[in-house]
Coordinates of C-alpha atoms and ligand atoms in Angstrom, one line a residue:
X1121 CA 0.0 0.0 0.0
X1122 CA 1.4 3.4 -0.9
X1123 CA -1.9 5.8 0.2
X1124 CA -2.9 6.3 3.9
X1125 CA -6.2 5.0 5.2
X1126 CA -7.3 9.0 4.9
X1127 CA -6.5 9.9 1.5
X1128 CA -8.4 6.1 0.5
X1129 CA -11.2 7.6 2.5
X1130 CA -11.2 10.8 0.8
X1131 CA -10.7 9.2 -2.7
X1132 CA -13.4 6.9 -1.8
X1133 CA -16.0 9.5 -1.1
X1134 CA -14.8 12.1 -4.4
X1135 CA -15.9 8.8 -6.4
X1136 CA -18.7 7.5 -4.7
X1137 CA -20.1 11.2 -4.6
X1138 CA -19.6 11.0 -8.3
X1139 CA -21.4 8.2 -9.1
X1140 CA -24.3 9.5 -6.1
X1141 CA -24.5 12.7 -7.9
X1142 CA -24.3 11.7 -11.4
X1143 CA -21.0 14.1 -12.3
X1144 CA -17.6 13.3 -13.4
X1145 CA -13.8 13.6 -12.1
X1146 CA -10.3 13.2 -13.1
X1147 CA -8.8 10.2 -12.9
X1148 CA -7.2 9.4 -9.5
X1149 CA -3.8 8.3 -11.1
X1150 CA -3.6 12.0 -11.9
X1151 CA -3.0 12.9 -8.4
X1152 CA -1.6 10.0 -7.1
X1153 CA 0.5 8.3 -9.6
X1154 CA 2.6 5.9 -7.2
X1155 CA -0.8 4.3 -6.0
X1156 CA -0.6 0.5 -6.3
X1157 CA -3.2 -2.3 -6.8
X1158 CA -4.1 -3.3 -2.8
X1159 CA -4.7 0.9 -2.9
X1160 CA -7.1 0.5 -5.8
X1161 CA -8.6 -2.3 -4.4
X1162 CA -8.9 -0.5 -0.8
X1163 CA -10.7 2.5 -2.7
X1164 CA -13.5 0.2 -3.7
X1165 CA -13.6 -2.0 -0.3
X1166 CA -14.4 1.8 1.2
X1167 CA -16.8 2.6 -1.2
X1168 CA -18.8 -1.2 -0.1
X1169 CA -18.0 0.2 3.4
X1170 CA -19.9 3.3 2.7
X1171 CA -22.9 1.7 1.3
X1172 CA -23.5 -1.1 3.7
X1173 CA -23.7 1.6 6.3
X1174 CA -26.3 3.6 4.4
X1175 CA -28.3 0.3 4.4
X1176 CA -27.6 -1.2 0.8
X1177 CA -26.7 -4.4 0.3
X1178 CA -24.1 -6.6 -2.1
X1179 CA -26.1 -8.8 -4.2
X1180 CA -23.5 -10.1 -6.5
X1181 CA -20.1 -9.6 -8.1
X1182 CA -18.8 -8.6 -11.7
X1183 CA -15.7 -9.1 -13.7
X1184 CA -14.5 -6.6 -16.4
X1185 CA -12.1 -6.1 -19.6
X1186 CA -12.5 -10.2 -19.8
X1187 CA -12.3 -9.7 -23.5
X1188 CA -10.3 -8.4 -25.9
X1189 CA -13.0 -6.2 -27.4
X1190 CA -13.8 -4.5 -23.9
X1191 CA -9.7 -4.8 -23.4
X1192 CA -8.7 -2.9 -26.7
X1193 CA -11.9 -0.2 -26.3
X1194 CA -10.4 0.9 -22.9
X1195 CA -6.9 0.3 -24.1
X1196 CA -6.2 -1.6 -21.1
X1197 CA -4.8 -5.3 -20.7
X1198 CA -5.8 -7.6 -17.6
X1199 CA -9.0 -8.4 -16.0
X1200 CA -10.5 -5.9 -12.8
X1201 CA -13.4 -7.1 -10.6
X1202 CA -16.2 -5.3 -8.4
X1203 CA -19.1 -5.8 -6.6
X1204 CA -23.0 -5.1 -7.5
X1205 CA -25.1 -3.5 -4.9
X1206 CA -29.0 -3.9 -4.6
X1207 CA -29.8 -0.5 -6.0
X1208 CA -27.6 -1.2 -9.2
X1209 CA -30.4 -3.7 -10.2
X1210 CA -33.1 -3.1 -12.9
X1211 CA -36.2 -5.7 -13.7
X1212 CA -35.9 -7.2 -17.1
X1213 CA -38.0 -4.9 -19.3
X1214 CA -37.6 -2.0 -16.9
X1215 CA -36.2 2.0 -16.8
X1216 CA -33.0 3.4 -16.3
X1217 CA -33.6 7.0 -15.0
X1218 CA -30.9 8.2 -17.0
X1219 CA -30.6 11.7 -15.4
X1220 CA -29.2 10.0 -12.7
X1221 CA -26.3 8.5 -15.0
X1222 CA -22.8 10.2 -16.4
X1223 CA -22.5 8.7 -19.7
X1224 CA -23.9 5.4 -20.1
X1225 CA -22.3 1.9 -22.0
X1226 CA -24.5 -1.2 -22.1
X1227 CA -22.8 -4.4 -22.6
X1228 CA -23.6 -8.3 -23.3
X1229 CA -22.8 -10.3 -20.6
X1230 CA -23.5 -14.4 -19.3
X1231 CA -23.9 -13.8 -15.5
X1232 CA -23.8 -16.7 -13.2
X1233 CA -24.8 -18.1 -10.2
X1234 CA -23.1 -20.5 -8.2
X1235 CA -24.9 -23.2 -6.1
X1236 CA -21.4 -24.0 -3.8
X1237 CA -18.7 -21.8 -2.4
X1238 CA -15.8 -21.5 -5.2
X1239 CA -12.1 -20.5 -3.7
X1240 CA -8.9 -20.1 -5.3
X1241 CA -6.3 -20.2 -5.3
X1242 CA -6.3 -23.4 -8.2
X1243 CA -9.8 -22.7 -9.1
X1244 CA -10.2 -23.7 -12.9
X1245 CA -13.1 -23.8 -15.4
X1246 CA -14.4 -27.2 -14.5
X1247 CA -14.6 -26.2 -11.0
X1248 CA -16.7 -23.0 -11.9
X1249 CA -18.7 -25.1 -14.0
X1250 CA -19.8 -27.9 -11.5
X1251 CA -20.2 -25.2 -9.0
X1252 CA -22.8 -22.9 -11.4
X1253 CA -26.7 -23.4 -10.5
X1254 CA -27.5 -21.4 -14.0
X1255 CA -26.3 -18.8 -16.1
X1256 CA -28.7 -16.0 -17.5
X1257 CA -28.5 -13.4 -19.8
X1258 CA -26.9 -10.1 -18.4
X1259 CA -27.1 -6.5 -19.9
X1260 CA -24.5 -4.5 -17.5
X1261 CA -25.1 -0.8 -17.8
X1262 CA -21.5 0.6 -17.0
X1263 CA -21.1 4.2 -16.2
X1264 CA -17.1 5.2 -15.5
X1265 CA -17.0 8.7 -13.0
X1266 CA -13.6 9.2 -14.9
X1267 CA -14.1 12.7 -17.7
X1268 CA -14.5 11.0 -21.0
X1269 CA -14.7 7.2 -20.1
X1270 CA -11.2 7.3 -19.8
X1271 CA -9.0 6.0 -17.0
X1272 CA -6.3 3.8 -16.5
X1273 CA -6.5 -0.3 -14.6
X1274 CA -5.9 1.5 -10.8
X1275 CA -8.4 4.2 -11.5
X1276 CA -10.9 2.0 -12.8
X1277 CA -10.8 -0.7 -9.6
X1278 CA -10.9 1.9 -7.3
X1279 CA -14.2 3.7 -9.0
X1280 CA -16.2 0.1 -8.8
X1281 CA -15.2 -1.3 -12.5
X1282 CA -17.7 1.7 -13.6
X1283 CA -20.7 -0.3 -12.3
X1284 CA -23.8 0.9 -12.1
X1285 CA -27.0 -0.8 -13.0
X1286 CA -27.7 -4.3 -14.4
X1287 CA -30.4 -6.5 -15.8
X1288 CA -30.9 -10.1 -15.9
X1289 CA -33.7 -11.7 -17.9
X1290 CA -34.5 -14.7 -20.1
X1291 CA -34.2 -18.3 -19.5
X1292 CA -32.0 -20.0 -16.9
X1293 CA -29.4 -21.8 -18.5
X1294 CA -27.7 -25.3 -17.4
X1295 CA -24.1 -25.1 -18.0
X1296 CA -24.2 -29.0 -18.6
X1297 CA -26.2 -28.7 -21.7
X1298 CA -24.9 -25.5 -23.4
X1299 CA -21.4 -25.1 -24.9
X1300 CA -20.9 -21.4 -23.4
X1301 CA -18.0 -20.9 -26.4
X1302 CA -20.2 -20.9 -28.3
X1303 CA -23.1 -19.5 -27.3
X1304 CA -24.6 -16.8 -29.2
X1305 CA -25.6 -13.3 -28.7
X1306 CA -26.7 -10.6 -30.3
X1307 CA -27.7 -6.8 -28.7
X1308 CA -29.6 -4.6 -30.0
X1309 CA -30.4 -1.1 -29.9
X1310 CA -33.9 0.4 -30.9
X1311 CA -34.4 -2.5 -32.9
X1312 CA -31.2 -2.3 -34.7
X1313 CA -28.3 -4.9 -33.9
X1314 CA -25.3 -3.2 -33.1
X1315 CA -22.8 -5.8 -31.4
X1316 CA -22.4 -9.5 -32.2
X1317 CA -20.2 -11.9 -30.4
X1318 CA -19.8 -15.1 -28.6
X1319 CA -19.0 -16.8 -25.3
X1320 CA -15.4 -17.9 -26.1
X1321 CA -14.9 -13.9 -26.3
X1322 CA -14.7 -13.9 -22.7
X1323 CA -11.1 -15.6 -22.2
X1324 CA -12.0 -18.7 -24.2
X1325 CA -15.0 -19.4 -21.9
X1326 CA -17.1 -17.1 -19.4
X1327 CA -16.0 -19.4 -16.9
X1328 CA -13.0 -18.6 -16.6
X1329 CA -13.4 -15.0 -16.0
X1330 CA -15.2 -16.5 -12.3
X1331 CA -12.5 -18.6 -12.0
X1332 CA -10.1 -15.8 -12.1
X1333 CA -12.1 -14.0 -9.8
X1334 CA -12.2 -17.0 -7.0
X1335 CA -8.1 -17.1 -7.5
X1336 CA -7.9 -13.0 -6.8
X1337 CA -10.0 -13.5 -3.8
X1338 CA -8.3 -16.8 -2.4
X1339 CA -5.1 -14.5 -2.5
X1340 CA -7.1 -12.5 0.2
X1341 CA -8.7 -15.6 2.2
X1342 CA -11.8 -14.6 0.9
X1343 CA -14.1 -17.0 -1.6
X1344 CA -17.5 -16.4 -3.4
X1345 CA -20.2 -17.9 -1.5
X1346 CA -22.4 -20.3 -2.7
X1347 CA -25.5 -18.5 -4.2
X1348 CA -23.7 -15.5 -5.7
X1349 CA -25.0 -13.7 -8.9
X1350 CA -21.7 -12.9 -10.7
X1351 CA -21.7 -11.4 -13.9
X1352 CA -18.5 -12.7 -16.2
X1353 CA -17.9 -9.4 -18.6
X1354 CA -18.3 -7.8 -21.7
X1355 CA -18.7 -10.0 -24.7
X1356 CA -18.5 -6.9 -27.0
X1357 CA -17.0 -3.5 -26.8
X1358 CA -19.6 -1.9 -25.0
X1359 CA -22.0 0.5 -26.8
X1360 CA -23.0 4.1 -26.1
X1361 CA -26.4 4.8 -24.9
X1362 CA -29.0 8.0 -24.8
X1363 CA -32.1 8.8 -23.0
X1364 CA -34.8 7.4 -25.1
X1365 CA -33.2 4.1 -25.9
X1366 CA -34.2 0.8 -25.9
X1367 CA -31.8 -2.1 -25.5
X1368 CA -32.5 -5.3 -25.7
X1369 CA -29.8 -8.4 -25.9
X1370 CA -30.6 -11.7 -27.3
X1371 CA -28.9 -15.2 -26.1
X1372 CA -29.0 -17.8 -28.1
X1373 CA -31.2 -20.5 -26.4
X1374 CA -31.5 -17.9 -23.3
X1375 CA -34.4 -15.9 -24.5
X1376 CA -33.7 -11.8 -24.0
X1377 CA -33.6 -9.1 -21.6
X1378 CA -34.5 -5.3 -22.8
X1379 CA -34.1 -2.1 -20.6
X1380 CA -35.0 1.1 -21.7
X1381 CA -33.5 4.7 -20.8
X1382 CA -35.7 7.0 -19.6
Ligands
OOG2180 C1 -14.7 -1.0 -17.0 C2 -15.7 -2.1 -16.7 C3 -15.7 -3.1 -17.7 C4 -16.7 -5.3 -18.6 O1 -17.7 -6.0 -18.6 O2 -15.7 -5.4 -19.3 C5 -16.8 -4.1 -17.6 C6 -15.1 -0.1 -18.1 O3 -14.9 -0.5 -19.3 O4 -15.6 1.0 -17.8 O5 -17.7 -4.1 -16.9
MG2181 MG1 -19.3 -5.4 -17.6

């Protein structure tokens, strides 16, 4: 750790009053270049902190930049993970008040939900996979506090992997009867489809983007709890999104889930 617990408090509250109050910020790097990852991380344990005191709860967990598209959009190179709070999620078919928002991205994601504790370090695909309940279709609606949508890795794990709403919908999917490499999906945007991909975008399989997260965790004794919704990252670059929109993201064999932006 290179910051002191009061400059990761102050930090903590410039970002999570940014995302409360729907305006944007420099990125944190700016100021404190030297920061390492275990600060970036401790930024966004403080900003759980602050919103399990307020009352909110953690309902799930999210990996991001899991594929090249989402890697090479952001111009960034390894995988960063963050937590979902109860307030981030929308009902399938639901609004997104987008006054409340910055600049929001929707992206296609496979989210899953495990059915027995997973815990690194060692954890692998076939562990993830014997250990899913189901996996559901996903539209993450990502919102970065950082001026522009641009930041660097530290930045970006300390601001909460630019979560900020979600919505899962369609069918319940049994991992033993899908190939998730292959699996399809298509989103679309009023009607028009504007990203295309597949499961294997998310490195090789969407599994392993869970497993990565249990091994990051295990380094910190910590394991994801049987029963948690965890949603595995951007199939496609994410895409741009205005008030008035409607989004909807197909699955293949999943069904769909649609939000629209108020
Ligand atoms: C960081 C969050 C990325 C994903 O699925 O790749 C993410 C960002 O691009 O703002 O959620
Ligand atoms: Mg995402």
């Amino acid at each position: 750790m290179k910051l002191d617990r009061e400059i990761i408090e102050r930090l903590a509250t410039r970002l999570e009053g940014c995302e409360l109050e729907a305006r944007d910020t420099t990125k944190i790097t700016d100021d404190h270049p030297d920061m390492d990852w275990d600060d970036a991380y401790a930024i966004q344990d403080e900003i759980k902190r602050r919103k399990l005191a307020r009352g909110a709860r953690i309902v799930g967990l999210k990996a991001g930049l899991t594929s090249h598209a989402k890697m090479k959009q952001m111009g960034v190179e390894t995988p960063v993970f963050g937590f979902l709070a109860d307030y981030f999620a929308v009902p399938d078919g639901g609004e997104v008040d987008s006054a409340k928002l910055i600049h929001p991205k929707v992206e296609p994601e496979i989210a899953f939900v495990t059915k027995a504790p997973l815990r690194g370090p060692g954890c692998h695909i076939g562990a993830v996979l014997a250990a899913t309940d189901f996996v559901i279709p996903a539209i993450e609606i990502i919102d970065s506090r950082y001026r522009d949508f641009k930041f660097d890795l530290k930045s970006v794990v300390a601001d909460n992997c630019s979560s900020s709403r979600f919505v899962v919908g369609g069918r319940m999917g049994d991992v033993a009867a899908l190939d998730l490499r292959t699996l399809g999906v298509v989103l679309e945007k009023n009607g028009e489809p504007v990203a295309f991909g597949a499961g294997a975008a998310v490195l090789g399989h969407p599994a392993a983007a869970i497993a990565m997260l249990a091994n990051m965790l295990g380094e910190k004794g910590e394991e994801i709890p049987a029963g948690t919704l965890i949603l595995s990252g951007g199939i496609t670059e994410a895409v741009a999104v205005q008030p008035g929109d409607a989004v909807t993201l197909r699955v293949q064999d999943l069904g769909s889930v649609s939000v629209r932006f108020a």
